[in-house]
Coordinates of C-alpha atoms and ligand atoms in Angstrom, one line a residue:
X21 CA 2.2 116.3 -29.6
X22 CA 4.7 118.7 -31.0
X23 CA 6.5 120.7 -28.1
X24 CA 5.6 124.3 -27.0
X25 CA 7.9 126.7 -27.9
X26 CA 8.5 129.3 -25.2
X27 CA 9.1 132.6 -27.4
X28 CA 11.2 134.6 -25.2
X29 CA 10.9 137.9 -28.3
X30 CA 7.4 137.9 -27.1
X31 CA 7.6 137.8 -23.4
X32 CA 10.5 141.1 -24.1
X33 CA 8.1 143.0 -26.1
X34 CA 5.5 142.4 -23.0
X35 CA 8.1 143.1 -19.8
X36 CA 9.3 146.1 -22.2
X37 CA 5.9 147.6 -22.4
X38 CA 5.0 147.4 -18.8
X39 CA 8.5 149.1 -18.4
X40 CA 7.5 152.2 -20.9
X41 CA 4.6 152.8 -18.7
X42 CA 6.4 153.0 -15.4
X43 CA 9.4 154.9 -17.1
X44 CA 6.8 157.6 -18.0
X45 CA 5.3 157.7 -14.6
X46 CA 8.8 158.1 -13.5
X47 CA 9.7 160.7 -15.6
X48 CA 6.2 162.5 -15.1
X49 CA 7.8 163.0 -11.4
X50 CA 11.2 164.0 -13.1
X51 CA 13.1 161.1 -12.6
X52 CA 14.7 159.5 -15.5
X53 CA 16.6 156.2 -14.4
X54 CA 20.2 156.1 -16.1
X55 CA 22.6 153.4 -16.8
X56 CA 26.4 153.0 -17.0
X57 CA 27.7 150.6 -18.9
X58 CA 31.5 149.7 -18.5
X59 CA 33.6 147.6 -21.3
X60 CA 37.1 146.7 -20.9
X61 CA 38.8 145.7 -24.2
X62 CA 37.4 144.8 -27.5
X63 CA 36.1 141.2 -27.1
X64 CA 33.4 141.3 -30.3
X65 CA 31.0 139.4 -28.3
X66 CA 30.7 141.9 -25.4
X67 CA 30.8 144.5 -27.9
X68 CA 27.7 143.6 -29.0
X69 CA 26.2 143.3 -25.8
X70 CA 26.7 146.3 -24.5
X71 CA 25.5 148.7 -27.5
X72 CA 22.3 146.8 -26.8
X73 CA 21.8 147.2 -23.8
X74 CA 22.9 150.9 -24.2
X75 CA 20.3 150.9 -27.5
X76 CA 17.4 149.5 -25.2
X77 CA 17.9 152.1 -22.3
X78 CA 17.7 154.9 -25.1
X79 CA 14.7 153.3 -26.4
X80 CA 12.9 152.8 -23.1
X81 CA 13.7 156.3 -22.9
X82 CA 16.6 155.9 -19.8
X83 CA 19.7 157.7 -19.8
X84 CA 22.2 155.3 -21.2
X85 CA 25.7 155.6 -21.1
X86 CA 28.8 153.4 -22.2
X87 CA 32.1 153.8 -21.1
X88 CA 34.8 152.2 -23.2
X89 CA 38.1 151.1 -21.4
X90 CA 41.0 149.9 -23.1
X91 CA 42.3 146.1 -23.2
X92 CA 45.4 147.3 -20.8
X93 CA 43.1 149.2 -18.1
X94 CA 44.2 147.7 -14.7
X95 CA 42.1 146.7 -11.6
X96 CA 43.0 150.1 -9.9
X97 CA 42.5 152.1 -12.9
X98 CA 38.7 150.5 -13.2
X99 CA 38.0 151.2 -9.2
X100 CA 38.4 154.5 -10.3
X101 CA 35.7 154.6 -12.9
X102 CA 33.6 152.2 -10.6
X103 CA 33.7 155.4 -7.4
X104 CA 33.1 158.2 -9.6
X105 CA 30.1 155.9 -11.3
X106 CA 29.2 155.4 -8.1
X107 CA 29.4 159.2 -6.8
X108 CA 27.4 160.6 -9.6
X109 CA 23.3 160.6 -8.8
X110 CA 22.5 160.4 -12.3
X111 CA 23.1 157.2 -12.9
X112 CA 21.3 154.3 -11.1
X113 CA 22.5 151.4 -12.3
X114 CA 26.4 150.3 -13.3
X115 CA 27.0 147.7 -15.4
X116 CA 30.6 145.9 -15.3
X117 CA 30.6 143.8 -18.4
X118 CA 31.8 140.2 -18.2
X119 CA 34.7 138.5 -18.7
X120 CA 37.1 141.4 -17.5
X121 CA 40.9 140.9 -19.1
X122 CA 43.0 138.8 -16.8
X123 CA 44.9 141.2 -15.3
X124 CA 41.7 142.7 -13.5
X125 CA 40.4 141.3 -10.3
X126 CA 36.5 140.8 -11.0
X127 CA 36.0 139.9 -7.3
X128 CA 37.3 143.3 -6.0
X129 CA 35.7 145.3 -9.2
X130 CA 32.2 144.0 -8.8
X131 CA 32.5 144.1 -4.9
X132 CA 32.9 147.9 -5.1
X133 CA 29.7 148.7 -7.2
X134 CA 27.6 150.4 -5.1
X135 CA 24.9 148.0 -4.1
X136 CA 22.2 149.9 -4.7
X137 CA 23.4 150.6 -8.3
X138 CA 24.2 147.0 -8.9
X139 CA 22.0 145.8 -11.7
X140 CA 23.8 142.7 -12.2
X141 CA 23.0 141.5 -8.9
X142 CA 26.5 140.3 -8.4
X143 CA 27.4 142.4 -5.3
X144 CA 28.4 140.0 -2.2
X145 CA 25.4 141.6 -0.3
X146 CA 22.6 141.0 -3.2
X147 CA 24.0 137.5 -3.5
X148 CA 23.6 137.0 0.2
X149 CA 20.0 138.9 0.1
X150 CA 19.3 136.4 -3.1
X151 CA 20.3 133.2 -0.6
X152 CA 17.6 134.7 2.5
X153 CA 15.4 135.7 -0.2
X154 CA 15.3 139.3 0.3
X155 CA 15.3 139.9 -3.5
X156 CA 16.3 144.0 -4.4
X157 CA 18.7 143.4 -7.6
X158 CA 18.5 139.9 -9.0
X159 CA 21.0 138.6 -11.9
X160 CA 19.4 139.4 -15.2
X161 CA 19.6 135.8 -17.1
X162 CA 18.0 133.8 -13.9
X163 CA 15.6 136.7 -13.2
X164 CA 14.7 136.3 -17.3
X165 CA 14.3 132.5 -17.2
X166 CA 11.6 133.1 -14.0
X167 CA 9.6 134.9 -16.1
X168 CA 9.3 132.9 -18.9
X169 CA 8.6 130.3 -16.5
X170 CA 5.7 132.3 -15.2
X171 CA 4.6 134.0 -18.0
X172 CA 4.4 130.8 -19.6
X173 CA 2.0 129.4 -17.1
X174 CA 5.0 126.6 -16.4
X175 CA 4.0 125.2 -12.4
X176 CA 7.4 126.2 -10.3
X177 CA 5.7 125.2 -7.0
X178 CA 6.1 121.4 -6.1
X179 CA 8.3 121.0 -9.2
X180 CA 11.5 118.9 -9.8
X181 CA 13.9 121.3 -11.3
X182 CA 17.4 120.1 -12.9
X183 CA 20.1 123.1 -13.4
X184 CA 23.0 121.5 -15.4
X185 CA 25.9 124.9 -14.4
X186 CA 26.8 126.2 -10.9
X187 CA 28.4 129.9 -12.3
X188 CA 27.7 132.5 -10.2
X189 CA 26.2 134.5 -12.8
X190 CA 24.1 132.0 -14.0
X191 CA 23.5 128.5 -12.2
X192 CA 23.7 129.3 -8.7
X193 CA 21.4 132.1 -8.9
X194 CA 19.0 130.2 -10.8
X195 CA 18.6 126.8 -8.7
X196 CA 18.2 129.7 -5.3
X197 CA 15.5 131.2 -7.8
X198 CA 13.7 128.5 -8.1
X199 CA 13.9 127.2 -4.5
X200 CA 12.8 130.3 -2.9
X201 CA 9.5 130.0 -5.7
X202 CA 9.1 126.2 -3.8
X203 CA 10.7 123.9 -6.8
X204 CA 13.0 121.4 -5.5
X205 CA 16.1 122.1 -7.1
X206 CA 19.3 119.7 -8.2
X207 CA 22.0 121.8 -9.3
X208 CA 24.6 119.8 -11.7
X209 CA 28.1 120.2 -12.8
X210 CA 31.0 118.8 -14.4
X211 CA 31.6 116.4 -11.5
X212 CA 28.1 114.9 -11.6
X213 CA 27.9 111.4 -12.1
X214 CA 25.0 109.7 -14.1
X215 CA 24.5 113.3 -15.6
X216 CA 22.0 111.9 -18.3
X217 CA 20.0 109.9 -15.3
X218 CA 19.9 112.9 -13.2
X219 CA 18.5 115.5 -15.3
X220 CA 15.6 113.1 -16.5
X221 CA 14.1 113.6 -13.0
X222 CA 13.6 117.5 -13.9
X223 CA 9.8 118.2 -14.4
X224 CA 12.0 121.9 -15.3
X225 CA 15.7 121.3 -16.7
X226 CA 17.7 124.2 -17.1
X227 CA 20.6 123.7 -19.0
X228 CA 23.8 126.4 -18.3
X229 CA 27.2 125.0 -19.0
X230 CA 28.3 126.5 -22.6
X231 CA 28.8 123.4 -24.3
X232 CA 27.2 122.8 -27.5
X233 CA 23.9 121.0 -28.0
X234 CA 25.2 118.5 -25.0
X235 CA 22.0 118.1 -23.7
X236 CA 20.3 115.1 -25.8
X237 CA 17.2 113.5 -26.0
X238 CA 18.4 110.9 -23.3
X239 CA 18.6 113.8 -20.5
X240 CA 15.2 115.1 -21.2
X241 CA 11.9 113.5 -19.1
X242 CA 9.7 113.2 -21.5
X243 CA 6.9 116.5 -21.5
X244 CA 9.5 118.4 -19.5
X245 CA 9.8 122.0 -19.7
X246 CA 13.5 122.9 -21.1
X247 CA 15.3 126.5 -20.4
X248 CA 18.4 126.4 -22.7
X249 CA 20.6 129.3 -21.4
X250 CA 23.4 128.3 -23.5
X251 CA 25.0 130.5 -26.3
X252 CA 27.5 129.0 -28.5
X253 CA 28.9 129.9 -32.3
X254 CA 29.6 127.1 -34.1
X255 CA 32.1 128.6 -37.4
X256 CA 33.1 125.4 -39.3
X257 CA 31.0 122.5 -41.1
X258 CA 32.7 120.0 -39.1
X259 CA 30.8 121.6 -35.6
X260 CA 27.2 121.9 -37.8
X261 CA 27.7 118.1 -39.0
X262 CA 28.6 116.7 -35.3
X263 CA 26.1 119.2 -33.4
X264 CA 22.7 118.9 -35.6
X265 CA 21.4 115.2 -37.3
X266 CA 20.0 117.2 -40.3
X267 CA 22.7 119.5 -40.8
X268 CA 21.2 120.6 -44.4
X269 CA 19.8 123.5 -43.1
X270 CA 22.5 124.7 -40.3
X271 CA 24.8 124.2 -43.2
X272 CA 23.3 126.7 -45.7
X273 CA 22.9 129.4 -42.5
X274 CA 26.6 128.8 -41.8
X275 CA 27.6 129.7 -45.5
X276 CA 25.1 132.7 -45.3
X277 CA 26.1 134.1 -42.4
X278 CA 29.6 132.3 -41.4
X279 CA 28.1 130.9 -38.1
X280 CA 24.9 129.4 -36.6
X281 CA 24.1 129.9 -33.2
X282 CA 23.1 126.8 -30.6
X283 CA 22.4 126.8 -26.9
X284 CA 23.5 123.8 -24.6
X285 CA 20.1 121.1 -25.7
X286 CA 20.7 119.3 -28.8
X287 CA 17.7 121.3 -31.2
X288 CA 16.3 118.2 -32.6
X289 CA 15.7 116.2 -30.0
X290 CA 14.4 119.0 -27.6
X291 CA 11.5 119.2 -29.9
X292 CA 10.8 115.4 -29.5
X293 CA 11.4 114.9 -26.1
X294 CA 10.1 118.2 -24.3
X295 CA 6.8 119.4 -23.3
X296 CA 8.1 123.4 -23.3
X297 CA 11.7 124.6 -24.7
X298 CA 12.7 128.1 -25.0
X299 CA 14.8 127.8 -29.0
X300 CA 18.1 129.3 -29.8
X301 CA 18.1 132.1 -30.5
X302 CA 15.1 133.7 -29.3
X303 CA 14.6 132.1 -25.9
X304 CA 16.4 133.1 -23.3
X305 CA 18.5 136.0 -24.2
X306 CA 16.2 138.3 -25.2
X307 CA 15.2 138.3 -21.9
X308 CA 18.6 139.0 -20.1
X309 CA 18.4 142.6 -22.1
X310 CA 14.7 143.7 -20.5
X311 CA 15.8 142.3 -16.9
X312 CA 18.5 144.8 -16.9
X313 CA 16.2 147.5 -17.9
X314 CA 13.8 146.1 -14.6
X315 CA 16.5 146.2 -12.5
X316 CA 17.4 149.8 -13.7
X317 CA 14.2 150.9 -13.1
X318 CA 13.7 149.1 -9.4
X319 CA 17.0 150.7 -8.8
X320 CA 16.2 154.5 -9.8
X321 CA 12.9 153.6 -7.2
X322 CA 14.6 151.8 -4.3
X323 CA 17.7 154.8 -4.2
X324 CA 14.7 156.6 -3.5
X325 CA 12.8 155.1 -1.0
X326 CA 9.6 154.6 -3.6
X327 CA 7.7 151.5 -3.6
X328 CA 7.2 149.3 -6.6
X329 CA 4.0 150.0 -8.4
X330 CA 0.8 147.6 -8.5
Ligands
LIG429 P1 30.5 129.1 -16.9 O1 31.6 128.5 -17.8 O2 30.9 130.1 -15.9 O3 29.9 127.9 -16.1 C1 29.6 126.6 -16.7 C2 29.1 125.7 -15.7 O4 28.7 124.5 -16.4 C3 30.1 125.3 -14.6 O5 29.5 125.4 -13.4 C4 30.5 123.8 -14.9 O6 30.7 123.0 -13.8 C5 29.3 123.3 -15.7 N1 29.7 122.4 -16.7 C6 30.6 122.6 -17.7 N2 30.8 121.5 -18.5 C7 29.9 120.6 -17.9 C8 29.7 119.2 -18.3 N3 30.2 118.6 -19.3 N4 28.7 118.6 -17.5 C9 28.1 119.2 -16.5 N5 28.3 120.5 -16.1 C10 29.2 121.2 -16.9 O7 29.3 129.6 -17.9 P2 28.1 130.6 -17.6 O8 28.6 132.0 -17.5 O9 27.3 130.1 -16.5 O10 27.3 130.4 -18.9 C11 26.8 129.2 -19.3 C12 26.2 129.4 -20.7 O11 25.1 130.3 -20.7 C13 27.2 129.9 -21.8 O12 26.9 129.3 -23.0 C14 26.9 131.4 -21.9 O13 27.2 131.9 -23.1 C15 25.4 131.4 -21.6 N6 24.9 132.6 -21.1 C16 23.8 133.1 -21.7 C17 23.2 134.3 -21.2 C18 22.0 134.8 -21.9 O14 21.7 136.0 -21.9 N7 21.2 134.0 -22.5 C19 23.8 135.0 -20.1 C20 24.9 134.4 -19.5 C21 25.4 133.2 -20.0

């Protein structure tokens, strides 16, 4: 039976409706949640990101705003921007984008958000509410792959789950996700011996390492549910002709476009061997977008003591 495809474009449009309506309500009571986004540099990758996320607010009707910093800015300079972000009630949520220039100390930068405005999740205390399970501003990627996992109607509870990544953005956050909803969770890494042997005992195998399609049809448990997190580019034929088996396809998108875009699970065999796979693009990623918009709205509603609705 061909696999399922879990269509994360879909479960955005549905999480961003729900949004709309409690944005309204909000506003109704003259509260409009707002956003600060913060780039440092010019990396075209995190370009993108950010005037989407910026777009999306606007759309959703938020008050967006994106700060640009240049490639120099230093770790005392940004702690500037971070306390007056954090000073000014307007805005509920900050937004540091990811990977800061190597000069700047990420640690101390995200450690002086405001807690309360951190809608990345990636304060020291919401990591440490995430590990008791005390869940106020959860990472957007994870929080995104627990929905499709629910929305999809994918059994968490009594699960084996298989995370292949321990980031802190991604990984870590996921496998304590999925704990704290009763799965029981092996989290993987580059250390991990028998890597292929391990992840076949996921009933739920999320793959987050960033490296190309290596997840193959000899990791995957037959009828498992797949969560590819991984975005990669690959920009030359050689990549297309070592990544996909039928490369005729990839090939043309490559000359059309001058990349083609693959997660960490090999696309072919997924589709064999899985019950469930979210497809790249158009799984998991829309989904990191919408979070960040939930956890803008929660924030606006926890500054001020309101309850979430429903
Ligand atoms: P990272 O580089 O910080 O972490 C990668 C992890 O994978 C590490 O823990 C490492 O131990 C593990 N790993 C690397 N090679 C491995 C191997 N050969 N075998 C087993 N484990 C291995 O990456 P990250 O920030 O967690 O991102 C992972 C992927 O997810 C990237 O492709 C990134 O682009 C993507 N990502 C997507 C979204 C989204 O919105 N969909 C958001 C964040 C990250």
């Amino acid at each position: 039976m061909a696999a399922r495809i879990l269509d994360g474009n879909q479960i955005r449009e549905q999480i961003k409706a729900e949004l709309a309506g409690e944005i309204r309500e909000l506003k109704a009571a003259g509260i409009t949640p707002g956003l600060a986004a913060v780039l440092v540099g010019t990396n075209p990758a995190s370009q993108i990101y950010v005037r989407n996320k910026v777009k999306t607010s606007a759309a959703l009707g938020l008050f967006g705003e994106k700060i640009d910093l240049p490639a120099s800015t230093s770790t005392g300079e940004l702690l500037d921007v971070v306390d007056r972000l954090n000073a000014r009630e307007e805005i509920d949520g900050i937004l540091i984008q990811l990977p800061l220039p190597p000069q700047v100390d990420s640690k101390k930068v995200l450690s002086a958000v405001d807690p309360a405005k951190d809608v990345d999740g990636l304060h020291p205390l919401n990591v440490g509410r995430l590990v008791s399970g005390d869940f106020r501003l959860v990472p957007c990627t994870p929080a995104g792959v627990i929905e499709i996992l629910k929305r999809s109607a994918i059994p968490i509870r009594g699960s084996r789950a298989v995370v292949i990544g321990r980031s802190d953005i991604v990984g870590k956050p996921v496998a304590l996700l999925l704990m704290h909803e009763h799965s029981t969770v092996t989290v993987c890494h580059s250390k991990t011996r028998d890597l292929p042997q391990v992840a076949q005992e996921g009933d739920i195998l999320i793959a987050a390492m960033g490296r190309p399609a290596f997840v193959t049809g000899e990791f995957i448990r037959p009828g498992a549910t797949v969560i590819d997190v991984g975005i990669n580019r690959l920009t030359t034929e050689e990549e297309v002709r070592r990544v996909f088996h039928d490369p005729a396809g990839p090939l043309r998108q490559l000359a059309e476009k001058g990349q083609v875009l693959v997660g960490d699970v090999q696309p072919e065999d997924v589709k064999e061997r899985a019950g469930a796979y979210t497809p790249v693009p158009g799984g998991v990623g829309p989904l990191t977008i919408a979070m960040l918009m939930a956890n803008t709205v929660r924030a606006a509603r926890q500054r001020r003591g309101m309850r979430a609705p429903g």
